[in-house]
Each structure stands twice: as C-alpha cells, then as structure tokens.
Short mmCIF file of C-alpha atoms in Angstrom, two decimals:
data_model
loop_
_atom_site.label_atom_id
_atom_site.label_comp_id
_atom_site.label_asym_id
_atom_site.label_seq_id
_atom_site.Cartn_x
_atom_site.Cartn_y
_atom_site.Cartn_z
CA UNK A 1147 0.08 -0.01 0.16
CA UNK A 1148 1.77 3.11 -1.14
CA UNK A 1149 1.76 6.25 1.57
CA UNK A 1150 -1.02 8.56 -0.53
CA UNK A 1151 -3.26 5.60 0.41
CA UNK A 1152 -2.28 4.95 3.76
CA UNK A 1153 -2.38 8.79 4.21
CA UNK A 1154 -5.92 9.22 2.63
CA UNK A 1155 -7.29 5.92 4.83
CA UNK A 1156 -5.71 8.25 7.89
CA UNK A 1157 -7.41 11.54 6.34
CA UNK A 1158 -10.48 9.28 6.78
CA UNK A 1159 -10.04 8.41 10.54
CA UNK A 1160 -8.52 5.25 9.92
CA UNK A 1161 -6.62 4.29 13.12
CA UNK A 1162 -5.34 1.55 11.29
CA UNK A 1163 -3.57 4.22 8.92
CA UNK A 1164 -2.03 6.31 11.67
CA UNK A 1165 0.01 3.15 13.16
CA UNK A 1166 1.16 2.09 9.54
CA UNK A 1167 2.34 5.74 8.71
CA UNK A 1168 3.75 5.71 11.73
CA UNK A 1169 5.26 2.12 11.69
CA UNK A 1170 7.27 2.62 7.98
CA UNK A 1171 8.73 5.94 8.82
CA UNK A 1172 9.42 5.78 12.42
CA UNK A 1173 13.00 4.54 12.02
CA UNK A 1174 13.19 7.99 9.71
CA UNK A 1175 11.87 10.43 12.65
CA UNK A 1176 13.37 8.18 14.93
CA UNK A 1177 16.85 8.46 13.18
CA UNK A 1178 16.61 12.48 12.51
CA UNK A 1179 15.66 13.30 15.88
CA UNK A 1180 18.16 10.78 17.41
CA UNK A 1181 21.06 12.39 15.44
CA UNK A 1182 19.89 16.19 15.78
CA UNK A 1183 20.12 15.84 19.62
CA UNK A 1184 22.64 13.74 20.15
CA UNK A 1185 21.01 10.30 21.26
CA UNK A 1186 19.29 11.20 24.67
CA UNK A 1187 16.21 8.30 24.58
CA UNK A 1188 14.05 10.43 25.72
CA UNK A 1189 14.10 13.77 24.10
CA UNK A 1190 14.48 11.94 20.95
CA UNK A 1191 11.01 9.84 21.62
CA UNK A 1192 9.44 12.91 22.88
CA UNK A 1193 10.25 14.60 19.71
CA UNK A 1194 9.27 11.97 17.09
CA UNK A 1195 6.40 11.97 19.14
CA UNK A 1196 5.42 15.25 18.22
CA UNK A 1197 6.17 15.22 14.93
CA UNK A 1198 4.00 12.36 14.27
CA UNK A 1199 1.17 13.81 16.24
CA UNK A 1200 1.68 16.95 14.63
CA UNK A 1201 1.99 15.70 11.41
CA UNK A 1202 -1.58 13.14 12.00
CA UNK A 1203 -3.29 16.54 12.82
CA UNK A 1204 -2.35 18.50 9.61
CA UNK A 1205 -2.48 15.67 7.04
CA UNK A 1206 -5.45 17.82 5.56
CA UNK A 1207 -2.65 20.43 4.49
CA UNK A 1208 -0.60 17.82 2.59
CA UNK A 1209 -1.11 18.57 -1.03
CA UNK A 1210 1.16 15.84 -2.20
CA UNK A 1211 0.09 12.81 -0.48
CA UNK A 1212 2.95 10.39 -1.55
CA UNK A 1213 5.57 12.90 0.27
CA UNK A 1214 4.35 12.19 3.95
CA UNK A 1215 8.12 10.55 4.28
CA UNK A 1216 9.94 14.29 3.53
CA UNK A 1217 6.73 16.17 5.06
CA UNK A 1218 7.15 14.30 8.77
CA UNK A 1219 10.78 14.12 8.31
CA UNK A 1220 10.33 17.89 8.33
CA UNK A 1221 8.17 18.59 11.16
CA UNK A 1222 10.72 15.89 12.65
CA UNK A 1223 13.04 18.85 12.67
CA UNK A 1224 11.69 21.60 13.45
CA UNK A 1225 10.47 19.79 16.77
CA UNK A 1226 14.05 18.56 17.41
CA UNK A 1227 14.81 22.58 16.78
CA UNK A 1228 12.39 23.58 19.13
CA UNK A 1229 13.21 21.07 22.04
CA UNK A 1230 16.99 22.34 21.55
CA UNK A 1231 16.37 25.84 21.45
CA UNK A 1232 14.23 25.32 24.78
CA UNK A 1233 17.01 23.73 26.18
CA UNK A 1234 19.09 25.75 25.61
CA UNK A 1235 16.93 28.57 27.08
CA UNK A 1236 16.37 26.96 30.36
CA UNK A 1237 20.01 26.42 30.84
CA UNK A 1238 20.38 30.11 30.15
CA UNK A 1239 18.39 30.43 33.38
CA UNK A 1240 20.14 27.76 35.45
CA UNK A 1241 17.66 25.23 35.15
CA UNK A 1242 19.35 22.41 33.32
CA UNK A 1243 22.43 20.62 33.37
CA UNK A 1244 25.13 21.43 30.80
CA UNK A 1245 24.42 19.25 27.26
CA UNK A 1246 26.70 16.27 27.13
CA UNK A 1247 26.76 13.82 24.72
CA UNK A 1248 27.71 10.37 25.08
CA UNK A 1249 29.42 9.73 21.91
CA UNK A 1250 30.36 6.67 23.11
CA UNK A 1251 26.76 5.50 23.23
CA UNK A 1252 26.01 7.93 19.95
CA UNK A 1253 28.09 6.64 18.12
CA UNK A 1254 27.66 2.19 17.11
CA UNK A 1255 30.44 0.27 18.00
CA UNK A 1256 31.11 -0.89 14.38
CA UNK A 1257 31.76 2.61 12.75
CA UNK A 1258 35.63 2.70 11.67
CA UNK A 1259 37.35 4.21 13.85
CA UNK A 1260 38.46 7.59 11.01
CA UNK A 1261 34.80 7.94 10.88
CA UNK A 1262 33.91 7.82 14.87
CA UNK A 1263 36.86 10.15 15.03
CA UNK A 1264 35.36 12.17 13.01
CA UNK A 1265 31.66 11.86 14.49
CA UNK A 1266 32.75 12.83 18.05
CA UNK A 1267 34.66 15.79 16.85
CA UNK A 1268 31.56 16.85 15.52
CA UNK A 1269 29.67 16.47 17.80
CA UNK A 1270 31.83 17.69 20.90
CA UNK A 1271 31.29 20.75 18.44
CA UNK A 1272 27.57 21.22 17.67
CA UNK A 1273 26.86 21.64 21.31
CA UNK A 1274 28.07 25.30 21.14
CA UNK A 1275 26.63 26.13 17.80
CA UNK A 1276 23.67 28.16 17.51
CA UNK A 1277 20.84 25.60 16.98
CA UNK A 1278 20.45 26.57 13.22
CA UNK A 1279 23.84 25.68 12.52
CA UNK A 1280 23.83 22.94 14.60
CA UNK A 1281 21.30 21.50 12.22
CA UNK A 1282 22.23 22.49 9.10
CA UNK A 1283 25.58 21.18 10.00
CA UNK A 1284 24.19 17.40 11.26
CA UNK A 1285 21.65 17.13 8.27
CA UNK A 1286 24.65 17.41 5.98
CA UNK A 1287 27.46 15.82 7.45
CA UNK A 1288 25.65 12.85 9.50
CA UNK A 1289 22.39 12.87 7.51
CA UNK A 1290 23.87 13.25 4.11
CA UNK A 1291 21.36 15.62 2.82
CA UNK A 1292 22.40 17.87 0.10
CA UNK A 1293 21.79 21.77 0.39
CA UNK A 1294 18.60 21.84 -1.56
CA UNK A 1295 17.50 18.56 0.79
CA UNK A 1296 18.33 20.42 4.15
CA UNK A 1297 16.47 23.50 2.32
CA UNK A 1298 13.08 21.57 2.48
CA UNK A 1299 13.58 20.43 5.95
CA UNK A 1300 14.44 23.71 7.33
CA UNK A 1301 12.29 26.05 5.46
CA UNK A 1302 15.37 27.97 4.38
CA UNK A 1303 16.47 29.35 1.37
CA UNK A 1304 19.63 27.46 -0.50
CA UNK A 1305 21.62 30.48 0.14
CA UNK A 1306 20.90 30.80 3.81
CA UNK A 1307 21.37 26.95 4.00
CA UNK A 1308 24.80 27.38 2.59
CA UNK A 1309 25.65 30.23 4.84
CA UNK A 1310 24.71 28.20 7.57
CA UNK A 1311 27.09 24.92 7.18
CA UNK A 1312 29.48 27.01 5.84
CA UNK A 1313 29.71 29.05 9.26
CA UNK A 1314 29.19 25.06 11.19
CA UNK A 1315 32.06 24.21 9.30
CA UNK A 1316 34.15 26.73 9.83
CA UNK A 1317 33.01 27.27 13.79
CA UNK A 1318 33.51 23.42 13.92
CA UNK A 1319 37.52 23.83 12.67
CA UNK A 1320 38.41 26.62 14.70
CA UNK A 1321 36.48 24.50 17.90
CA UNK A 1322 38.83 20.73 17.13
CA UNK A 1323 42.13 23.39 15.38
CA UNK A 1324 41.96 21.64 12.55
CA UNK A 1325 41.60 22.35 8.82
CA UNK A 1326 38.32 23.29 7.53
CA UNK B 41 45.47 17.40 2.96
CA UNK B 42 41.96 18.44 3.61
CA UNK B 43 39.88 15.59 4.46
CA UNK B 44 36.55 15.20 2.84
CA UNK B 45 33.91 14.49 5.58
CA UNK B 46 32.46 11.68 4.71
CA UNK B 47 28.30 12.05 4.16
CA UNK B 48 25.72 9.71 5.19
CA UNK B 49 26.54 8.67 8.72
CA UNK B 50 23.32 7.79 9.06
CA UNK B 51 24.31 4.32 9.68
CA UNK B 52 26.66 4.94 12.39
CA UNK B 53 24.69 7.65 14.51
CA UNK B 54 21.38 5.64 14.65
CA UNK B 55 18.71 4.53 17.22
CA UNK B 56 18.15 1.62 18.50
CA UNK B 57 14.74 1.01 17.75
CA UNK B 58 13.40 -2.08 19.61
CA UNK B 59 9.87 -2.73 19.44
CA UNK B 60 9.02 -2.24 22.68
CA UNK B 61 10.77 1.55 22.73
CA UNK B 62 7.85 1.73 19.29
CA UNK B 63 5.32 0.36 20.98
CA UNK B 64 5.78 2.65 23.97
CA UNK B 65 5.75 5.69 21.67
CA UNK B 66 2.94 4.51 19.49
CA UNK B 67 0.83 3.63 23.16
CA UNK B 68 1.78 7.40 24.37
CA UNK B 69 1.12 8.87 20.60
CA UNK B 70 -2.34 7.55 20.19
CA UNK B 71 -3.14 8.24 24.20
CA UNK B 72 -2.38 11.86 23.36
CA UNK B 73 -4.35 11.73 19.85
CA UNK B 74 -7.94 10.87 21.40
CA UNK B 75 -6.64 12.96 24.51
CA UNK B 76 -6.83 15.75 22.19
CA UNK B 77 -9.58 14.86 19.64
CA UNK B 78 -11.37 14.87 23.26
CA UNK B 79 -11.12 17.95 23.55
CA UNK B 80 -12.99 19.03 20.68
CA UNK B 81 -15.34 16.20 20.75
CA UNK B 82 -16.76 16.51 23.81
CA UNK B 83 -19.59 13.47 25.23
CA UNK B 84 -17.78 11.40 22.85
CA UNK B 85 -16.68 7.76 24.40
CA UNK B 86 -12.62 7.51 23.64
CA UNK B 87 -11.05 4.18 24.54
CA UNK B 88 -7.86 6.06 25.93
CA UNK B 89 -5.62 3.30 27.42
CA UNK B 90 -5.46 1.69 23.68
CA UNK B 91 -2.37 -0.64 24.06
CA UNK B 92 -0.03 -1.59 26.30
CA UNK B 93 3.93 -1.49 25.27
CA UNK B 94 4.03 -4.78 24.34
CA UNK B 95 0.54 -3.77 21.95
CA UNK B 96 2.47 -4.98 18.20
CA UNK B 97 4.72 -8.15 19.87
CA UNK B 98 1.34 -9.10 20.65
CA UNK B 99 0.04 -9.33 17.25
CA UNK B 100 -2.89 -7.27 17.49
CA UNK B 101 -4.85 -5.09 15.41
CA UNK B 102 -6.52 -2.27 15.81
CA UNK B 103 -9.37 -0.84 13.48
CA UNK B 104 -11.07 2.48 13.63
CA UNK B 105 -13.85 2.09 10.95
CA UNK B 106 -14.72 6.09 9.06
CA UNK B 107 -18.04 7.73 9.43
CA UNK B 108 -18.97 6.07 12.58
CA UNK B 109 -21.34 7.51 14.85
CA UNK B 110 -18.76 8.42 17.38
CA UNK B 111 -15.18 8.41 16.78
CA UNK B 112 -14.52 5.18 18.21
CA UNK B 113 -17.03 3.05 17.15
CA UNK B 114 -16.68 0.11 15.32
CA UNK B 115 -12.77 -0.08 16.97
CA UNK B 116 -12.03 -3.64 17.14
CA UNK B 117 -9.98 -5.09 19.47
CA UNK B 118 -8.26 -8.56 17.67
CA UNK B 119 -6.00 -11.06 19.89
CA UNK B 120 -3.71 -13.85 18.26
CA UNK B 121 -1.74 -16.23 20.23
CA UNK B 122 -1.13 -13.79 23.07
CA UNK B 123 -3.53 -12.06 25.61
CA UNK B 124 -3.82 -8.76 25.58
CA UNK B 125 -5.32 -6.13 28.66
CA UNK B 126 -6.49 -2.66 26.98
CA UNK B 127 -7.34 0.12 29.74
CA UNK B 128 -9.91 2.36 29.08
CA UNK B 129 -10.57 5.81 29.79
CA UNK B 130 -13.12 5.88 32.73
CA UNK B 131 -10.56 3.25 34.60
CA UNK B 132 -12.16 0.11 33.22
CA UNK B 133 -9.65 -2.79 32.25
CA UNK B 134 -10.77 -5.34 29.39
CA UNK B 135 -8.49 -8.58 29.09
CA UNK B 136 -9.20 -10.47 25.88
CA UNK B 137 -7.51 -14.24 25.74
CA UNK B 138 -6.00 -15.42 22.58
CA UNK B 139 -7.95 -15.98 19.44
CA UNK B 140 -10.75 -13.27 20.61
CA UNK B 141 -12.23 -10.64 18.70
CA UNK B 142 -14.10 -7.33 20.36
CA UNK B 143 -15.86 -4.77 18.76
CA UNK B 144 -17.15 -1.21 20.17
CA UNK B 145 -20.42 -0.85 18.83
CA UNK B 146 -20.90 2.52 20.22
CA UNK B 147 -19.90 4.51 23.11
CA UNK B 148 -21.69 7.55 25.43
CA UNK B 149 -21.79 9.04 28.40
CA UNK B 150 -24.77 6.77 29.28
CA UNK B 151 -24.01 3.37 27.42
CA UNK B 152 -20.75 1.85 26.24
CA UNK B 153 -21.70 -1.14 23.98
CA UNK B 154 -19.48 -4.27 22.83
CA UNK B 155 -19.81 -7.29 20.75
CA UNK B 156 -18.18 -10.32 21.65
CA UNK B 157 -17.79 -11.94 18.24
CA UNK B 158 -15.29 -15.24 19.04
CA UNK B 159 -13.22 -15.57 22.22
CA UNK B 160 -12.92 -14.80 25.62
CA UNK B 161 -12.77 -10.96 27.26
CA UNK B 162 -12.76 -10.28 31.17
CA UNK B 163 -13.86 -6.79 31.58
CA UNK B 164 -13.54 -4.91 35.09
CA UNK B 165 -15.79 -2.04 35.07
CA UNK B 166 -15.39 0.95 36.86
CA UNK B 167 -18.39 2.18 38.73
CA UNK B 168 -20.09 4.37 37.16
CA UNK B 169 -24.67 4.57 37.89
CA UNK B 170 -25.45 6.80 35.25
CA UNK B 171 -23.49 4.68 32.27
CA UNK B 172 -24.89 0.79 31.30
CA UNK B 173 -21.92 -1.13 30.27
CA UNK B 174 -22.78 -3.61 28.05
CA UNK B 175 -21.93 -7.12 26.27
CA UNK B 176 -23.37 -8.76 23.77
CA UNK B 177 -21.89 -12.13 22.62
CA UNK B 178 -24.19 -13.21 19.77
CA UNK B 179 -28.30 -12.73 21.00
CA UNK B 180 -27.30 -12.64 24.64
CA UNK B 181 -27.05 -9.37 26.43
CA UNK B 182 -24.82 -8.74 29.51
CA UNK B 183 -25.57 -5.15 31.69
CA UNK B 184 -23.18 -4.13 34.23
CA UNK B 185 -22.86 -1.20 36.38
CA UNK B 186 -19.30 -2.22 38.21
CA UNK B 187 -18.39 -5.26 38.57
CA UNK B 188 -15.44 -7.81 37.15
CA UNK B 189 -16.83 -10.57 34.95
CA UNK B 190 -15.91 -12.49 31.65
CA UNK B 191 -17.90 -13.13 28.62
CA UNK B 192 -16.62 -16.46 26.67
CA UNK B 193 -18.14 -17.41 22.86
CA UNK B 194 -17.56 -20.78 21.82
CA UNK B 195 -15.93 -21.01 17.91
CA UNK B 196 -18.91 -22.05 16.19
CA UNK B 197 -22.76 -22.19 16.91
CA UNK B 198 -24.12 -19.84 19.91
CA UNK B 199 -22.34 -21.25 23.08
CA UNK B 200 -21.97 -18.41 25.52
CA UNK B 201 -20.87 -18.25 29.28
CA UNK B 202 -20.66 -15.34 31.70
CA UNK B 203 -18.87 -15.59 34.59
CA UNK B 204 -19.30 -12.98 37.77
CA UNK B 205 -16.35 -12.63 39.36
CA UNK B 206 -17.51 -9.03 41.99
CA UNK B 207 -20.14 -7.03 41.75
CA UNK B 208 -23.94 -7.92 39.49
CA UNK B 209 -24.67 -8.82 36.05
CA UNK B 210 -27.93 -8.72 34.15
CA UNK B 211 -27.41 -11.73 31.53
CA UNK B 212 -31.03 -11.57 28.79
CA UNK B 213 -30.58 -14.04 26.00
CA UNK B 214 -32.50 -14.59 22.78
CA UNK B 215 -35.70 -15.29 24.38
CA UNK B 216 -35.72 -11.67 26.42
CA UNK B 217 -35.21 -13.60 29.45
CA UNK B 218 -33.16 -11.72 32.01
CA UNK B 219 -31.65 -13.37 35.09
CA UNK B 220 -29.59 -11.59 37.66
CA UNK B 221 -25.93 -12.96 38.44
CA UNK B 222 -24.10 -11.71 41.67
CA UNK B 223 -20.31 -12.22 42.26
CA UNK B 224 -19.55 -16.52 41.95
CA UNK B 225 -21.99 -17.17 40.05
CA UNK B 226 -21.52 -18.38 36.25
CA UNK B 227 -24.20 -18.99 33.64
CA UNK B 228 -23.67 -20.61 30.25
CA UNK B 229 -25.57 -21.79 26.94
CA UNK B 230 -24.48 -24.91 25.34
CA UNK B 231 -22.06 -27.62 27.15
CA UNK B 232 -19.70 -28.31 24.17
CA UNK B 233 -18.13 -25.01 24.43
CA UNK B 234 -14.05 -25.11 24.21
CA UNK B 235 -14.03 -22.44 27.13
CA UNK B 236 -11.43 -22.15 29.54
CA UNK B 237 -13.46 -22.11 32.34
CA UNK B 238 -13.66 -25.41 34.23
CA UNK B 239 -18.01 -25.75 34.88
CA UNK B 240 -17.72 -26.92 38.25
CA UNK B 241 -15.23 -24.69 40.14
CA UNK B 242 -16.07 -21.55 41.62
CA UNK B 243 -15.03 -18.51 38.85
CA UNK B 244 -11.35 -17.49 39.39
CA UNK B 245 -11.30 -13.40 38.75
CA UNK B 246 -10.40 -13.60 34.98
CA UNK B 247 -8.86 -10.04 35.47
CA UNK B 248 -6.63 -11.32 38.31
CA UNK B 249 -4.04 -8.97 39.65
CA UNK B 250 -0.33 -9.35 39.36
CA UNK B 251 0.09 -11.08 43.17
CA UNK B 252 2.65 -9.10 45.36
CA UNK B 253 5.67 -9.45 44.58
CA UNK B 254 9.27 -8.82 47.04
CA UNK B 255 11.97 -9.84 45.95
CA UNK B 256 15.10 -8.39 47.64
CA UNK B 257 17.39 -6.77 45.79
CA UNK B 258 20.43 -9.16 45.22
CA UNK B 259 23.12 -6.48 44.10
CA UNK B 260 23.62 -4.98 47.66
CA UNK B 261 20.97 -2.19 46.52
CA UNK B 262 18.50 -1.25 49.42
CA UNK B 263 15.22 -1.53 48.12
CA UNK B 264 13.31 1.45 49.79
CA UNK B 265 11.80 2.56 46.93
CA UNK B 266 7.99 2.08 45.99
CA UNK B 267 9.04 0.36 42.98
CA UNK B 268 10.70 -2.52 44.97
CA UNK B 269 7.61 -2.44 47.10
CA UNK B 270 4.24 -4.77 46.80
CA UNK B 271 1.96 -3.43 44.56
CA UNK B 272 -0.97 -2.32 45.98
CA UNK B 273 -4.80 -2.83 44.64
CA UNK B 274 -7.05 0.02 43.88
CA UNK B 275 -7.46 0.61 47.41
CA UNK B 276 -6.74 4.83 46.99
CA UNK B 277 -9.06 5.14 43.91
CA UNK B 278 -11.91 5.18 46.60
CA UNK B 279 -10.34 7.84 48.36
CA UNK B 280 -10.25 10.57 45.18
CA UNK B 281 -7.22 9.40 44.13
CA UNK B 282 -6.40 9.66 40.28
CA UNK B 283 -7.05 6.76 38.20
CA UNK B 284 -4.29 4.42 36.94
CA UNK B 285 -4.40 5.73 33.53
CA UNK B 286 -4.93 9.30 34.83
CA UNK B 287 -1.41 9.10 36.80
CA UNK B 288 0.27 7.25 33.94
CA UNK B 289 -1.03 10.02 31.61
CA UNK B 290 0.48 12.64 33.98
CA UNK B 291 3.53 11.25 34.46
CA UNK B 292 3.96 11.10 30.76
CA UNK B 293 3.15 14.82 30.40
CA UNK B 294 5.52 15.99 33.03
CA UNK B 295 8.27 13.80 32.13
CA UNK B 296 7.48 15.51 28.56
CA UNK B 297 7.78 18.88 29.79
CA UNK B 298 11.69 18.12 31.26
CA UNK B 299 9.91 17.89 34.86
CA UNK B 300 11.93 15.06 35.14
CA UNK B 301 11.99 15.07 39.48
CA UNK B 302 8.10 15.37 39.66
CA UNK B 303 7.74 12.99 36.58
CA UNK B 304 9.59 10.69 38.91
CA UNK B 305 7.35 10.28 41.95
CA UNK B 306 4.63 10.19 39.63
CA UNK B 307 5.91 6.86 38.53
CA UNK B 308 6.48 5.59 41.75
CA UNK B 309 3.28 6.83 42.79
CA UNK B 310 1.75 4.49 40.18
CA UNK B 311 3.91 1.74 40.78
CA UNK B 312 3.10 2.23 44.88
CA UNK B 313 -0.82 2.57 44.00
CA UNK B 314 -1.02 -0.15 40.64
CA UNK B 315 1.50 -2.18 40.92
CA UNK B 316 -0.76 -5.43 39.57
CA UNK B 317 -1.59 -3.08 36.32
CA UNK B 318 -0.98 -3.91 32.87
CA UNK B 319 1.48 -0.67 32.68
CA UNK B 320 3.67 -0.81 35.57
CA UNK B 321 6.51 -2.79 33.77
CA UNK B 322 6.38 0.15 31.25
CA UNK B 323 5.92 2.47 34.96
CA UNK B 324 8.73 0.82 35.73
CA UNK B 325 11.38 0.95 32.82
CA UNK B 326 10.52 4.48 32.21
CA UNK B 327 11.23 5.05 36.08
CA UNK B 328 14.08 3.16 35.16
CA UNK B 329 15.58 4.86 32.25
CA UNK B 330 14.70 8.95 34.05
CA UNK B 331 16.90 7.99 36.33
CA UNK B 332 19.72 6.72 34.43
CA UNK B 333 19.52 9.24 31.81
CA UNK B 334 18.12 12.31 33.37
CA UNK B 335 18.47 12.19 37.19
CA UNK B 336 22.01 10.04 37.24
CA UNK B 337 20.61 8.24 40.02
CA UNK B 338 22.24 4.39 39.08
CA UNK B 339 21.46 3.31 41.94
CA UNK B 340 17.43 4.00 41.94
CA UNK B 341 17.33 3.05 37.89
CA UNK B 342 19.06 -0.30 39.08
CA UNK B 343 15.96 -1.02 41.12
CA UNK B 344 13.31 -0.18 38.34
CA UNK B 345 15.26 -2.21 35.95
CA UNK B 346 15.14 -4.85 38.33
CA UNK B 347 11.63 -4.35 39.19
CA UNK B 348 11.03 -4.95 35.23
CA UNK B 349 13.06 -8.23 35.08
CA UNK B 350 11.15 -9.59 37.88
CA UNK B 351 7.73 -8.95 36.11
CA UNK B 352 5.39 -11.63 33.99
CA UNK B 353 5.77 -9.68 30.94
CA UNK B 354 8.72 -10.45 28.66
CA UNK B 355 8.54 -7.39 26.94
CA UNK B 356 11.04 -4.45 27.69
CA UNK B 357 13.26 -7.06 28.94
CA UNK B 358 16.15 -7.27 26.70
CA UNK B 359 15.89 -3.50 27.22
CA UNK B 360 16.18 -3.60 30.58
CA UNK B 361 18.54 -6.13 31.41
CA UNK B 362 20.74 -3.79 28.81
CA UNK B 363 20.49 -0.97 30.26
CA UNK B 364 21.57 -2.81 34.07
CA UNK B 365 24.57 -4.05 32.19
CA UNK B 366 25.31 -0.51 31.45
CA UNK B 367 24.07 0.45 34.92
CA UNK B 368 26.03 -1.77 37.11
CA UNK B 369 29.52 -0.83 34.70
CA UNK B 370 28.81 2.89 35.63
CA UNK B 371 28.58 1.62 39.68
CA UNK B 372 31.82 -0.13 39.39
CA UNK B 373 29.91 -3.45 40.52
CA UNK B 374 31.56 -5.85 38.10
CA UNK B 375 30.43 -8.65 39.53
CA UNK B 376 26.90 -7.89 38.80
CA UNK B 377 27.41 -6.13 35.48
CA UNK B 378 29.10 -9.38 34.50
CA UNK B 379 25.85 -11.82 35.42
CA UNK B 380 23.69 -9.26 33.88
CA UNK B 381 25.92 -9.43 30.65
CA UNK B 382 26.38 -13.26 30.89
CA UNK B 383 21.81 -13.19 31.70
CA UNK B 384 21.86 -11.00 28.49
CA UNK B 385 23.75 -13.01 26.34
CA UNK B 386 22.31 -16.50 27.31
CA UNK B 387 18.90 -14.73 26.91
CA UNK B 388 19.13 -12.78 23.87
CA UNK B 389 22.60 -13.86 21.91
CA UNK B 390 21.28 -12.62 18.94
CA UNK B 391 20.30 -9.60 20.63
CA UNK B 392 19.99 -5.53 19.10
CA UNK B 393 22.20 -4.65 22.16
CA UNK B 394 24.67 -7.66 22.17
CA UNK B 395 27.70 -5.74 20.17
CA UNK B 396 26.58 -2.75 22.30
CA UNK B 397 27.85 -4.75 25.33
CA UNK B 398 30.56 -6.95 24.07
CA UNK B 399 33.15 -4.86 26.00
CA UNK B 400 31.19 -3.81 29.07
CA UNK B 401 32.03 -4.79 32.04
CA UNK B 402 35.72 -5.28 31.82
#
C-alpha cells in the first residue's frame, strides 16, 4: 500500500492507517531526532511523538500525499530545533545541566575508527553552535542531505543553508583546531 | 590535505529501535491523539488506554472505522496467540484471551456497548451509575454497572458463558429471559464449549491482579523505593486518588515537560498504587530510564529496571537487561555487571544490544 493510500485512509479517520504510517516512517523520524539531539532517548522519543502527532493533525494540509516521509521528516527537524532552543533557554536560566552528548553510546561500535573520530569531533563541537547552524551541519555531515534537501527540511532558502553550513564548518574547524 | 567529511553517516549514528520502544511511543502518541480529539469532541467515548507497550508484539490489530456514529465506534480489538489487556479512559480494563475479537459498537456518556465476536474477554468495569456497560455475545446481552466478569463465546454455534467475579450483572438471552448473576455465579448456554473456565469450579477472577512480589535486591542496593514494594490494589481510588490511566498520563506529561523529578515521583506513585496494572512494567522501565538518563541516579535506576525483569511480561526485558549492564558498569560493580551481561547473552545471543555490550564489564 502506497503512502498516498495510507494518507487517504488516515484522513478518513482510520486509526490503523495512522499506525501504519507511524511504523513505516518511525526509523526515519527517530533517526533524525536521534542525530539532531545527540541520542538522548527520552527527548528523541518525545520529538518523534510530537512530530507524528503534528503530522497526523495537519494531514489535510499535505498537498502531495505521496511525500509524507519528507513532510514528517521536516516536522521532526522543526520539533528537534524547538526542543534544542527550549533546552538552551532553560540552561541560560540556570534550570538545566550543561549539554553533554555521550558519543560512546551515540556512535555505533562498528563504525570505522576514522569516521568515529570525525563524528566524535562533530558532536563535541555542535553543543556550542547556534541551533540553526547545528541543525544544518548535522543534516549535511551526518544525514548526508544536499543543500536543497536541507533547505526543504529547515524551511530556509538555499543561500541561507549554505551560509549556515559554512558557518558550522568554520566553527567546527576553529573549535577542534583542524583544517576547514 | 583537507579531509573531505564523509557524508551520510546515518548508519553510524542510528537509534536502537526496539519493538518495545516503538510500541511505547505509539502508546503515548495514540493516547495523546485521543486526548486532543476528546477536547474537541465532547461527550465521546474514548478508549484511551489503547495498547500497552507490548501491543505490537502481541500481534494486535486495531481498526477505527471511518464515518462511525462516534469516533471509536467500530474499533475492533483482535488478539492472535497472546492475551492482551486494554485500559479504558474511565479506569475500566478489558483482558482479551487469545483468538478473541471484540468490537466497540457504540460509546457515549450513558452507554458503552461491546460485541464479543469470538473468544473470551474479562471485564473489570469502573463503577458509574449513570452509564450502562453492555457486552453482547450473539443474542445474549450482559449488562453491568460496576463489577468484574468475563464473557466467552464458543468458536462455533451459539454457546456463551458468563462468569461473575464481583458485583452483579444482568444477562438477557435470545428469548428475552433476564436473570441477575452475582459474584461467584456463572451462566452458560451450549455444553460443548471449548472454554477456558471449568464448569464446576467457582470462577476465578478473570482479570487477576499480578500477585504482590517482593524480592530482595541481590545487587546490594536497598529496595526502599515504591517500585520495590508490593503492588497495592486500587485501594486509594475510592478516596479520590487519580485512576491508573490518569496517573500514567500525568507522569508522561511531566516527563515530556522535562519536569524530571516530578515525573519520577508520579511514576513512583503509580507503582505504589497500581503495581498490578498492565502498565506497571512499562512505568518501571520509564522510571529506570528517567533515573539513568536524566537524574543520574544509577542505583535508583537499577531498582526500577530490576522490577521490569521480575515482571511476568517479557516485553521490555531485553532493554532493561541491557541497561542494567551499563548501570552496573557505571556503578563499578563488576560482578553484577558480568552476571547481567551473561544473562543477556544467554537470553538474547543475537540481541539488539549484543554488540554494544560486548566490551562492557571489563
């Protein structure tokens, strides 16, 4: 059954279609949230849940029913960004502990050492970056998205995305003292 | 030379998506969906509890039919080989035995009507004098106000059996004859039923609460928490305490709002009050995760996760055991770490966390 058919059923109120869409796209949404947030399970679950909830609530606004995956992915990116901003605000107000990403748990043990080292450096640096820069950089360097895809997921123009990614790369190079 | 960053590293930074985790999020998601729709559609029956964390593992199919008189009318609960327990928004619970099909025909503030298409289901109905709770099995109709009873239907023919464990139910057969059954009584039609209850024995409670279990922790931690105490039955509900469903929702909302300490207290309250509830293992698991990931309370997390291991339900057990290995490692308890790891490897030789745990406890 294609996504478009499931979306049509879900619009009619079929609960089983909601669940089918959730199960079909869970790995995409959980994956995005996991990589953007740095793997904290509770937050990842909450973001994934919120993303699907918003998607189901606004199903009528989805123009191309077949592009549900892309759509729910961009909602997940927005939810993750909102979460990161809220956490950052809480930390600024002294209400939360400093962000620490457990790269030991985040990066799979089967990752080749050079790639693992690269990812460790990236995740050690993103904590200090503005949320939009962090998101753009992770979408580029971990998700492997093109500039166009990032622009679509973040609802930004191509040129803004390029600037954000470039700023992230520069900040990363500065923080780790490596080559840009 | 500039090193070109490798793109698409998704496989190296992938979440561990266990079936339990997916089911747990779906459980919260569908509850929230209903809660939100309930806000806009007043007076609607809401089967709020939906599935427990194990739902998917239990091969359950929920269907919500479109264009029904109310949102959930038409919802069908089907079980395959494993029983399943569903909690409703008002605190009532339904336990469907294997190979059961139960459909919600209608639901309103004054009447909830189910049809048992096949199999056997046990009901524990929250007392509500203003609302009739009706279960139909073929032409037999069972009406109840607040009680615990089960209805079973034969695989073929018109055989039906009703067993009352508590309270009073009214049974009306196909000829319109009505009789009242009280606690300990049973009524049946069709002797060749392949039903689970023995005919001449007093009926056992169809939805037995999990027996209180107190096991001293063998890891040297003190079991002084609510989650280590024997589960108390719903004693406090009559005193105005929130129902299990309500308390579960509250705790989840608190956790989601990042009020970790308040969420932790709510989960503990749940375990103290509703230790026998079907959601208790999930709550214990959430409590363990919260303590481990957010509160830095490794010992508390161990206590909560050990409770998950003690529960009879196999769901969440693998995740709990894997986390215990990490926790014991964090606590520096090599023996307990090694024991838990060995147990994990024995139970799940090809488990999801096997690779992740391989170099632990050294």
